[in-house]
Amino acid sequence: MDPEENLGTLLVEFFELYGRNFNYDEVGISIRRGGHYYSKRQRGWTRPGQGYLLSIEDPQDRSEMSKL
């Protein structure tokens, strides 16, 4: 698929993934090292009763780099 010819399709798929299908209770997003997902539970980044919160790793926070 040529992204420049299918921007609408890519946008709809983005919203479907992050608006309907993404597991916000268990998974966080990192843009370090090319980007990846991580377990919020393993990092202790969960809040009881608020598992739906979006968790994005701060790429400027050097304190977390040593834990990776």
Short mmCIF file of N, CA, C and O in Angstrom, two decimals:
data_model
loop_
_atom_site.label_atom_id
_atom_site.label_comp_id
_atom_site.label_asym_id
_atom_site.label_seq_id
_atom_site.Cartn_x
_atom_site.Cartn_y
_atom_site.Cartn_z
N MET A 1 0.85 -1.17 0.00
CA MET A 1 0.00 0.00 0.00
C MET A 1 0.90 1.24 0.00
O MET A 1 1.81 1.35 0.80
N ASP A 2 0.64 2.15 -0.90
CA ASP A 2 1.37 3.41 -0.97
C ASP A 2 0.75 4.38 0.03
O ASP A 2 -0.40 4.80 -0.14
N PRO A 3 1.48 4.74 1.12
CA PRO A 3 0.90 5.60 2.16
C PRO A 3 0.39 6.94 1.64
O PRO A 3 -0.60 7.46 2.14
N GLU A 4 1.04 7.50 0.64
CA GLU A 4 0.61 8.80 0.15
C GLU A 4 -0.71 8.74 -0.61
O GLU A 4 -1.42 9.73 -0.71
N GLU A 5 -1.05 7.58 -1.12
CA GLU A 5 -2.31 7.42 -1.83
C GLU A 5 -3.42 6.90 -0.92
O GLU A 5 -4.58 6.87 -1.33
N ASN A 6 -3.08 6.49 0.29
CA ASN A 6 -4.06 5.87 1.18
C ASN A 6 -4.04 6.49 2.57
O ASN A 6 -4.17 5.79 3.58
N LEU A 7 -3.85 7.79 2.67
CA LEU A 7 -3.78 8.45 3.97
C LEU A 7 -5.08 8.27 4.76
O LEU A 7 -5.05 8.10 5.98
N GLY A 8 -6.20 8.31 4.09
CA GLY A 8 -7.49 8.12 4.77
C GLY A 8 -7.59 6.75 5.41
O GLY A 8 -8.04 6.61 6.55
N THR A 9 -7.16 5.73 4.69
CA THR A 9 -7.19 4.37 5.22
C THR A 9 -6.26 4.24 6.42
O THR A 9 -6.63 3.64 7.43
N LEU A 10 -5.07 4.81 6.32
CA LEU A 10 -4.13 4.75 7.44
C LEU A 10 -4.69 5.47 8.66
O LEU A 10 -4.54 5.00 9.79
N LEU A 11 -5.35 6.59 8.47
CA LEU A 11 -5.93 7.33 9.58
C LEU A 11 -7.05 6.54 10.25
O LEU A 11 -7.11 6.44 11.47
N VAL A 12 -7.91 5.94 9.46
CA VAL A 12 -9.01 5.13 10.01
C VAL A 12 -8.44 3.94 10.79
O VAL A 12 -8.92 3.62 11.88
N GLU A 13 -7.43 3.28 10.25
CA GLU A 13 -6.82 2.15 10.95
C GLU A 13 -6.14 2.58 12.24
O GLU A 13 -6.18 1.87 13.24
N PHE A 14 -5.52 3.76 12.25
CA PHE A 14 -4.92 4.30 13.47
C PHE A 14 -5.99 4.49 14.55
O PHE A 14 -5.82 4.07 15.69
N PHE A 15 -7.11 5.13 14.17
CA PHE A 15 -8.18 5.36 15.14
C PHE A 15 -8.83 4.06 15.60
O PHE A 15 -9.22 3.93 16.76
N GLU A 16 -8.93 3.09 14.71
CA GLU A 16 -9.50 1.80 15.10
C GLU A 16 -8.60 1.10 16.11
O GLU A 16 -9.07 0.56 17.12
N LEU A 17 -7.28 1.12 15.87
CA LEU A 17 -6.35 0.47 16.80
C LEU A 17 -6.36 1.17 18.15
O LEU A 17 -6.58 0.55 19.18
N TYR A 18 -6.11 2.48 18.17
CA TYR A 18 -5.94 3.19 19.44
C TYR A 18 -7.26 3.69 20.03
O TYR A 18 -7.29 4.06 21.20
N GLY A 19 -8.33 3.65 19.28
CA GLY A 19 -9.62 4.08 19.80
C GLY A 19 -10.53 2.94 20.21
O GLY A 19 -11.39 3.09 21.08
N ARG A 20 -10.34 1.76 19.61
CA ARG A 20 -11.25 0.65 19.88
C ARG A 20 -10.55 -0.62 20.36
O ARG A 20 -11.10 -1.35 21.18
N ASN A 21 -9.38 -0.91 19.84
CA ASN A 21 -8.78 -2.23 20.07
C ASN A 21 -7.61 -2.26 21.05
O ASN A 21 -7.24 -3.33 21.53
N PHE A 22 -7.01 -1.14 21.33
CA PHE A 22 -5.80 -1.12 22.17
C PHE A 22 -6.15 -1.44 23.62
O PHE A 22 -7.13 -0.95 24.16
N ASN A 23 -5.35 -2.26 24.28
CA ASN A 23 -5.58 -2.68 25.67
C ASN A 23 -4.90 -1.69 26.63
O ASN A 23 -3.79 -1.92 27.10
N TYR A 24 -5.56 -0.59 26.92
CA TYR A 24 -5.00 0.44 27.79
C TYR A 24 -4.80 -0.04 29.22
O TYR A 24 -3.98 0.50 29.95
N ASP A 25 -5.54 -1.06 29.64
CA ASP A 25 -5.40 -1.58 31.00
C ASP A 25 -4.03 -2.24 31.23
O ASP A 25 -3.49 -2.16 32.33
N GLU A 26 -3.49 -2.87 30.22
CA GLU A 26 -2.27 -3.67 30.38
C GLU A 26 -1.04 -3.14 29.64
O GLU A 26 0.08 -3.50 30.00
N VAL A 27 -1.23 -2.33 28.62
CA VAL A 27 -0.13 -2.00 27.70
C VAL A 27 0.15 -0.50 27.68
O VAL A 27 -0.75 0.32 27.68
N GLY A 28 1.45 -0.16 27.65
CA GLY A 28 1.90 1.22 27.48
C GLY A 28 2.68 1.35 26.19
O GLY A 28 3.03 0.35 25.55
N ILE A 29 2.99 2.59 25.81
CA ILE A 29 3.65 2.87 24.55
C ILE A 29 4.98 3.57 24.81
O ILE A 29 5.05 4.49 25.61
N SER A 30 6.02 3.14 24.11
CA SER A 30 7.33 3.78 24.18
C SER A 30 7.77 4.16 22.78
O SER A 30 7.54 3.41 21.84
N ILE A 31 8.41 5.30 22.64
CA ILE A 31 8.97 5.68 21.34
C ILE A 31 10.49 5.54 21.33
O ILE A 31 11.14 5.89 20.36
N ARG A 32 11.05 5.03 22.41
CA ARG A 32 12.50 4.78 22.47
C ARG A 32 12.87 3.58 21.61
O ARG A 32 12.06 2.67 21.41
N ARG A 33 14.10 3.54 21.15
CA ARG A 33 14.65 2.41 20.39
C ARG A 33 13.74 1.98 19.25
O ARG A 33 13.48 0.79 19.05
N GLY A 34 13.18 2.93 18.53
CA GLY A 34 12.36 2.60 17.37
C GLY A 34 10.89 2.39 17.69
O GLY A 34 10.09 2.20 16.79
N GLY A 35 10.52 2.41 18.96
CA GLY A 35 9.13 2.27 19.36
C GLY A 35 8.76 0.84 19.70
O GLY A 35 9.17 -0.09 19.01
N HIS A 36 8.04 0.68 20.78
CA HIS A 36 7.56 -0.63 21.19
C HIS A 36 6.47 -0.47 22.24
O HIS A 36 6.24 0.62 22.75
N TYR A 37 5.82 -1.57 22.56
CA TYR A 37 4.84 -1.62 23.64
C TYR A 37 5.50 -2.26 24.85
O TYR A 37 6.45 -3.03 24.73
N TYR A 38 4.97 -1.97 26.04
CA TYR A 38 5.49 -2.58 27.26
C TYR A 38 4.33 -2.89 28.21
O TYR A 38 3.24 -2.34 28.08
N SER A 39 4.60 -3.76 29.17
CA SER A 39 3.60 -4.12 30.17
C SER A 39 3.58 -3.07 31.28
O SER A 39 4.59 -2.85 31.95
N LYS A 40 2.45 -2.42 31.46
CA LYS A 40 2.31 -1.44 32.54
C LYS A 40 2.45 -2.11 33.90
O LYS A 40 3.02 -1.54 34.82
N ARG A 41 1.95 -3.32 34.01
CA ARG A 41 2.02 -4.05 35.28
C ARG A 41 3.46 -4.35 35.68
O ARG A 41 3.85 -4.19 36.82
N GLN A 42 4.29 -4.79 34.72
CA GLN A 42 5.68 -5.10 35.03
C GLN A 42 6.46 -3.88 35.50
O GLN A 42 7.37 -4.00 36.30
N ARG A 43 6.10 -2.73 35.02
CA ARG A 43 6.77 -1.50 35.42
C ARG A 43 6.14 -0.83 36.64
O ARG A 43 6.64 0.16 37.13
N GLY A 44 5.04 -1.37 37.08
CA GLY A 44 4.36 -0.78 38.23
C GLY A 44 3.65 0.52 37.90
O GLY A 44 3.47 1.37 38.76
N TRP A 45 3.25 0.67 36.65
CA TRP A 45 2.61 1.90 36.18
C TRP A 45 1.11 1.72 36.04
O TRP A 45 0.51 2.10 35.05
N THR A 46 0.49 1.14 37.04
CA THR A 46 -0.96 0.96 37.03
C THR A 46 -1.56 1.70 38.22
O THR A 46 -0.89 1.93 39.23
N ARG A 47 -2.82 2.06 38.08
CA ARG A 47 -3.57 2.68 39.17
C ARG A 47 -4.86 1.90 39.36
O ARG A 47 -5.62 1.74 38.40
N PRO A 48 -5.12 1.43 40.56
CA PRO A 48 -6.36 0.69 40.80
C PRO A 48 -7.58 1.53 40.40
O PRO A 48 -7.68 2.69 40.76
N GLY A 49 -8.45 0.92 39.63
CA GLY A 49 -9.67 1.59 39.19
C GLY A 49 -9.46 2.56 38.04
O GLY A 49 -10.42 3.17 37.57
N GLN A 50 -8.22 2.73 37.57
CA GLN A 50 -7.95 3.64 36.46
C GLN A 50 -7.05 2.99 35.42
O GLN A 50 -6.17 3.63 34.85
N GLY A 51 -7.27 1.73 35.14
CA GLY A 51 -6.46 1.02 34.17
C GLY A 51 -6.58 1.54 32.76
O GLY A 51 -5.72 1.28 31.92
N TYR A 52 -7.63 2.27 32.48
CA TYR A 52 -7.89 2.80 31.15
C TYR A 52 -6.96 3.96 30.77
O TYR A 52 -6.95 4.39 29.63
N LEU A 53 -6.16 4.46 31.71
CA LEU A 53 -5.31 5.61 31.43
C LEU A 53 -4.23 5.28 30.40
O LEU A 53 -3.62 4.22 30.44
N LEU A 54 -3.99 6.21 29.51
CA LEU A 54 -2.94 6.08 28.50
C LEU A 54 -1.59 6.23 29.17
O LEU A 54 -1.37 7.15 29.95
N SER A 55 -0.67 5.33 28.90
CA SER A 55 0.67 5.36 29.47
C SER A 55 1.69 5.46 28.34
O SER A 55 1.84 4.52 27.56
N ILE A 56 2.36 6.61 28.27
CA ILE A 56 3.39 6.83 27.26
C ILE A 56 4.68 7.17 27.97
O ILE A 56 4.74 8.09 28.78
N GLU A 57 5.72 6.41 27.68
CA GLU A 57 7.02 6.62 28.30
C GLU A 57 7.62 7.94 27.82
O GLU A 57 7.65 8.23 26.63
N ASP A 58 8.11 8.74 28.75
CA ASP A 58 8.72 10.04 28.44
C ASP A 58 10.14 9.81 27.90
O ASP A 58 11.02 9.36 28.64
N PRO A 59 10.40 10.12 26.63
CA PRO A 59 11.74 9.87 26.08
C PRO A 59 12.81 10.80 26.66
O PRO A 59 13.99 10.52 26.53
N GLN A 60 12.41 11.86 27.34
CA GLN A 60 13.37 12.78 27.95
C GLN A 60 13.74 12.40 29.38
O GLN A 60 14.66 12.98 29.95
N ASP A 61 13.04 11.45 29.98
CA ASP A 61 13.28 11.05 31.36
C ASP A 61 14.41 10.03 31.40
O ASP A 61 14.21 8.85 31.16
N ARG A 62 15.59 10.49 31.73
CA ARG A 62 16.77 9.62 31.75
C ARG A 62 16.75 8.62 32.90
O ARG A 62 17.41 7.60 32.85
N SER A 63 15.98 8.87 33.95
CA SER A 63 15.93 7.94 35.08
C SER A 63 15.35 6.60 34.67
O SER A 63 15.69 5.57 35.21
N GLU A 64 14.46 6.59 33.69
CA GLU A 64 13.87 5.35 33.22
C GLU A 64 14.79 4.60 32.26
O GLU A 64 14.66 3.42 32.09
N MET A 65 15.72 5.29 31.63
CA MET A 65 16.62 4.64 30.67
C MET A 65 17.44 3.54 31.34
O MET A 65 17.70 2.51 30.74
N SER A 66 17.85 3.74 32.57
CA SER A 66 18.68 2.75 33.23
C SER A 66 17.91 1.48 33.57
O SER A 66 18.48 0.44 33.81
N LYS A 67 16.58 1.56 33.61
CA LYS A 67 15.75 0.41 33.93
C LYS A 67 15.46 -0.46 32.72
O LYS A 67 14.96 -1.55 32.85
N LEU A 68 15.72 0.03 31.52
CA LEU A 68 15.36 -0.71 30.31
C LEU A 68 16.36 -1.78 29.98
O LEU A 68 17.48 -1.73 30.10
#
